[in-house]
């Protein structure tokens, strides 16, 4: 089959979605979540490996925000976690996530989407809101063979999360991400709109508004250690930093702006 659905395994739960995701990766199919509300009591996770189809590509697709809704009621876990089993030896090439609304009605889910060490990926047409941590979290554990990973996040609403709307970060001193952020609406995230430690970053045609509500929070866009940062066509307004001293873009150890 070219498309696998959780309903083949029963109700709209994390167990059914996990079973469907495992099967989709095994046979090279798309995981499709039809319209409905899916209640997650635990994260849905996939570990890429070097061998087999799952080492090359995976697509998770829904019917769109407001139609396919993931309600993350887990304690301190993301809705979806995609990573390599062993960052030193395993590789993950392509990941696509589209057409989902990821929320946390209990406010306990740590993130909407967490990704670690995926080389090429795309998140599009999503809404991510109300998580205790970051809306979208991209982490790097290893800069494999010094090859930057390329990501696009576009046409999405990321709002009212307890951490950053989007966080591009590293567990080591590597900065492996080449990221394009386009046509995003990032608002009312408590820690800040965007935190980015990245090789190259392009932020275009987006709104960052009213992010950073805490006494030591960050504002609209906070970039650090970036050798290439290109913003244009953005609206950044009403953001706050360190006791509500406002700033739009804060650049620390950044070059070639």
Coordinates of C-alpha atoms in Angstrom, one line a residue:
X1 CA 0.0 0.0 0.0
X2 CA 1.1 3.6 -0.5
X3 CA -0.8 4.9 2.6
X4 CA -1.2 3.5 6.1
X5 CA -3.9 4.8 8.6
X6 CA -4.1 4.4 12.4
X7 CA -7.7 3.3 12.3
X8 CA -6.6 -0.1 11.0
X9 CA -5.4 -0.7 14.5
X10 CA -8.4 0.7 16.4
X11 CA -9.2 4.0 18.1
X12 CA -7.5 7.3 17.6
X13 CA -4.8 6.8 20.2
X14 CA -1.1 7.0 20.4
X15 CA -0.9 3.2 20.4
X16 CA -2.7 3.0 17.0
X17 CA -0.7 5.9 15.5
X18 CA 2.6 4.2 16.7
X19 CA 1.6 0.9 15.1
X20 CA 0.6 2.6 11.9
X21 CA 3.9 4.6 11.8
X22 CA 6.0 1.5 12.3
X23 CA 4.1 -0.3 9.5
X24 CA 4.4 2.7 7.1
X25 CA 8.1 3.0 7.6
X26 CA 8.5 -0.8 7.1
X27 CA 6.8 -0.8 3.7
X28 CA 7.8 2.7 2.5
X29 CA 4.3 4.1 2.8
X30 CA 2.9 7.4 4.0
X31 CA 1.4 7.6 7.4
X32 CA -1.9 9.4 6.9
X33 CA -4.0 10.6 9.8
X34 CA -7.6 11.3 8.6
X35 CA -9.7 14.1 10.1
X36 CA -10.4 13.5 13.8
X37 CA -8.9 14.1 17.3
X38 CA -6.1 11.8 18.4
X39 CA -5.4 11.6 22.1
X40 CA -1.8 10.8 23.0
X41 CA -1.0 9.6 26.5
X42 CA 2.6 8.9 25.4
X43 CA 4.8 10.2 22.6
X44 CA 4.8 8.6 19.2
X45 CA 8.4 7.9 18.3
X46 CA 10.4 6.6 15.3
X47 CA 14.1 5.7 15.3
X48 CA 15.8 5.9 11.9
X49 CA 18.5 3.4 11.1
X50 CA 21.1 3.2 8.4
X51 CA 19.7 0.0 6.8
X52 CA 16.2 -0.5 5.3
X53 CA 13.7 2.0 3.9
X54 CA 13.4 3.8 7.2
X55 CA 16.9 5.1 6.7
X56 CA 15.8 7.1 3.7
X57 CA 12.4 8.7 4.0
X58 CA 9.3 9.0 6.1
X59 CA 6.1 11.1 5.6
X60 CA 3.5 11.9 8.2
X61 CA 0.4 13.8 6.8
X62 CA -2.9 14.9 8.1
X63 CA -6.1 16.5 6.7
X64 CA -5.0 20.0 7.9
X65 CA -5.2 22.1 11.2
X66 CA -8.7 22.0 12.7
X67 CA -9.3 18.7 11.0
X68 CA -6.5 16.4 12.1
X69 CA -5.9 17.3 15.7
X70 CA -3.3 15.7 18.0
X71 CA -4.0 16.3 21.7
X72 CA -0.8 15.6 23.6
X73 CA -1.8 14.7 27.2
X74 CA 1.5 13.0 28.0
X75 CA 3.6 14.3 30.9
X76 CA 6.8 15.9 29.6
X77 CA 7.0 14.2 26.2
X78 CA 6.6 15.6 22.7
X79 CA 3.7 14.5 20.5
X80 CA 6.1 13.2 17.9
X81 CA 9.8 12.3 18.4
X82 CA 11.9 11.5 15.3
X83 CA 15.6 10.6 15.8
X84 CA 18.4 8.2 15.0
X85 CA 18.9 5.2 17.2
X86 CA 22.7 5.9 17.4
X87 CA 23.8 9.3 16.1
X88 CA 27.3 8.1 15.6
X89 CA 26.4 5.2 13.3
X90 CA 22.8 5.6 12.1
X91 CA 21.5 8.1 9.5
X92 CA 18.2 9.6 8.7
X93 CA 17.7 11.2 5.3
X94 CA 14.2 12.6 4.7
X95 CA 11.3 13.5 7.0
X96 CA 8.1 15.3 6.0
X97 CA 5.3 16.4 8.4
X98 CA 2.3 18.2 6.9
X99 CA -1.3 19.1 7.7
X100 CA -1.4 18.5 11.5
X101 CA -2.7 20.5 14.4
X102 CA -0.7 19.6 17.5
X103 CA -2.0 20.9 20.8
X104 CA -1.9 19.9 24.5
X105 CA -5.2 20.4 26.3
X106 CA -3.5 19.5 29.6
X107 CA -0.6 21.8 29.0
X108 CA 1.8 19.0 29.9
X109 CA 3.2 17.9 26.6
X110 CA 6.8 19.0 26.2
X111 CA 6.7 19.9 22.5
X112 CA 4.7 19.4 19.4
X113 CA 7.4 18.0 17.2
X114 CA 10.9 17.1 18.3
X115 CA 13.5 16.1 15.7
X116 CA 17.1 15.0 16.3
X117 CA 19.7 14.5 13.6
X118 CA 17.5 14.2 10.5
X119 CA 19.5 15.4 7.5
X120 CA 16.7 16.8 5.3
X121 CA 13.2 17.7 6.4
X122 CA 10.1 19.8 6.0
X123 CA 7.3 20.8 8.3
X124 CA 4.4 22.6 6.6
X125 CA 0.8 23.6 7.0
X126 CA 0.7 22.8 10.7
X127 CA -0.6 24.5 13.9
X128 CA 1.4 23.9 17.1
X129 CA 0.1 25.4 20.3
X130 CA -0.2 25.1 24.1
X131 CA 2.7 22.8 24.9
X132 CA 4.7 23.3 28.1
X133 CA 7.9 23.4 26.1
X134 CA 8.9 24.4 22.6
X135 CA 6.4 24.2 19.7
X136 CA 9.0 22.8 17.2
X137 CA 12.4 21.6 18.5
X138 CA 15.2 20.6 16.1
X139 CA 18.2 19.3 17.9
X140 CA 21.6 18.2 16.6
X141 CA 23.7 15.6 18.4
X142 CA 26.3 15.1 15.7
X143 CA 27.4 17.1 12.7
X144 CA 27.8 14.0 10.5
X145 CA 30.8 14.3 8.3
X146 CA 30.5 18.1 8.6
X147 CA 27.5 18.0 6.3
X148 CA 24.8 20.6 7.1
X149 CA 21.3 19.3 7.5
X150 CA 18.7 21.2 5.5
X151 CA 15.2 22.0 6.9
X152 CA 12.2 24.0 5.8
X153 CA 9.4 25.1 8.1
X154 CA 6.6 27.0 6.3
X155 CA 3.0 28.0 6.2
X156 CA 2.3 27.2 9.9
X157 CA 0.9 28.8 13.1
X158 CA 3.0 28.3 16.2
X159 CA 1.4 29.9 19.3
X160 CA 1.1 30.0 23.0
X161 CA 3.8 27.4 23.9
X162 CA 5.6 27.6 27.2
X163 CA 9.1 27.6 25.6
X164 CA 10.1 28.9 22.2
X165 CA 7.9 28.8 19.2
X166 CA 10.8 27.3 17.2
X167 CA 14.1 26.2 18.7
X168 CA 17.1 25.2 16.6
X169 CA 19.7 24.0 18.9
X170 CA 22.6 21.6 19.5
X171 CA 23.6 19.1 22.2
X172 CA 27.2 19.7 21.3
X173 CA 29.1 22.6 19.8
X174 CA 28.1 21.7 16.3
X175 CA 25.8 24.0 14.3
X176 CA 24.5 21.7 11.6
X177 CA 21.3 23.3 10.3
X178 CA 20.6 25.1 7.1
X179 CA 17.1 26.3 7.8
X180 CA 14.5 28.2 5.8
X181 CA 11.6 29.6 7.8
X182 CA 8.9 31.1 5.5
X183 CA 5.3 32.2 5.9
X184 CA 5.0 31.5 9.6
X185 CA 2.9 33.1 12.3
X186 CA 4.7 32.8 15.6
X187 CA 2.9 34.4 18.5
X188 CA 2.5 34.4 22.3
X189 CA 5.2 31.9 23.0
X190 CA 6.5 32.4 26.6
X191 CA 10.2 32.0 26.2
X192 CA 10.5 33.7 22.8
X193 CA 9.6 33.4 19.1
X194 CA 12.7 31.8 17.7
X195 CA 16.0 30.6 19.1
X196 CA 18.5 29.6 16.5
X197 CA 22.0 28.2 16.5
X198 CA 22.4 27.4 12.9
X199 CA 25.0 27.3 10.1
X200 CA 22.7 29.3 7.8
X201 CA 19.3 30.7 8.5
X202 CA 16.8 32.5 6.3
X203 CA 13.6 33.9 7.9
X204 CA 11.2 35.4 5.4
X205 CA 7.6 36.6 5.1
X206 CA 6.7 35.8 8.7
X207 CA 5.1 37.3 11.8
X208 CA 6.7 37.2 15.2
X209 CA 4.4 38.9 17.7
X210 CA 4.1 39.1 21.5
X211 CA 6.6 36.4 22.3
X212 CA 8.6 36.5 25.5
X213 CA 6.4 37.0 28.5
X214 CA 8.6 35.9 31.4
X215 CA 11.0 38.1 33.4
X216 CA 14.1 36.5 31.8
X217 CA 12.5 35.4 28.5
X218 CA 13.7 36.2 25.0
X219 CA 11.9 38.3 22.4
X220 CA 11.2 38.0 18.7
X221 CA 14.3 36.3 17.2
X222 CA 17.4 35.3 19.1
X223 CA 20.3 34.0 17.0
X224 CA 23.6 32.9 18.3
X225 CA 26.8 31.7 16.6
X226 CA 25.4 32.0 13.1
X227 CA 27.7 32.5 10.2
X228 CA 24.9 33.5 7.9
X229 CA 21.5 35.0 8.8
X230 CA 19.1 36.5 6.3
X231 CA 15.8 38.0 7.4
X232 CA 13.5 39.9 5.1
X233 CA 9.8 40.6 4.7
X234 CA 9.0 40.0 8.3
X235 CA 6.8 41.7 10.9
X236 CA 8.3 41.5 14.4
X237 CA 6.3 43.4 17.1
X238 CA 5.4 43.5 20.8
X239 CA 8.1 41.1 21.9
X240 CA 10.1 41.3 25.2
X241 CA 13.4 40.4 26.7
X242 CA 14.9 40.4 30.2
X243 CA 12.3 42.2 32.2
X244 CA 10.3 43.2 29.2
X245 CA 12.9 45.3 27.5
X246 CA 11.7 45.0 24.0
X247 CA 13.8 43.8 21.0
X248 CA 13.0 42.4 17.6
X249 CA 16.2 40.6 16.7
X250 CA 19.0 39.8 19.1
X251 CA 22.3 38.6 17.5
X252 CA 25.0 37.1 19.7
X253 CA 28.3 35.9 18.2
X254 CA 26.7 36.1 14.7
X255 CA 28.4 37.1 11.5
X256 CA 27.4 38.0 7.9
X257 CA 24.0 39.4 8.9

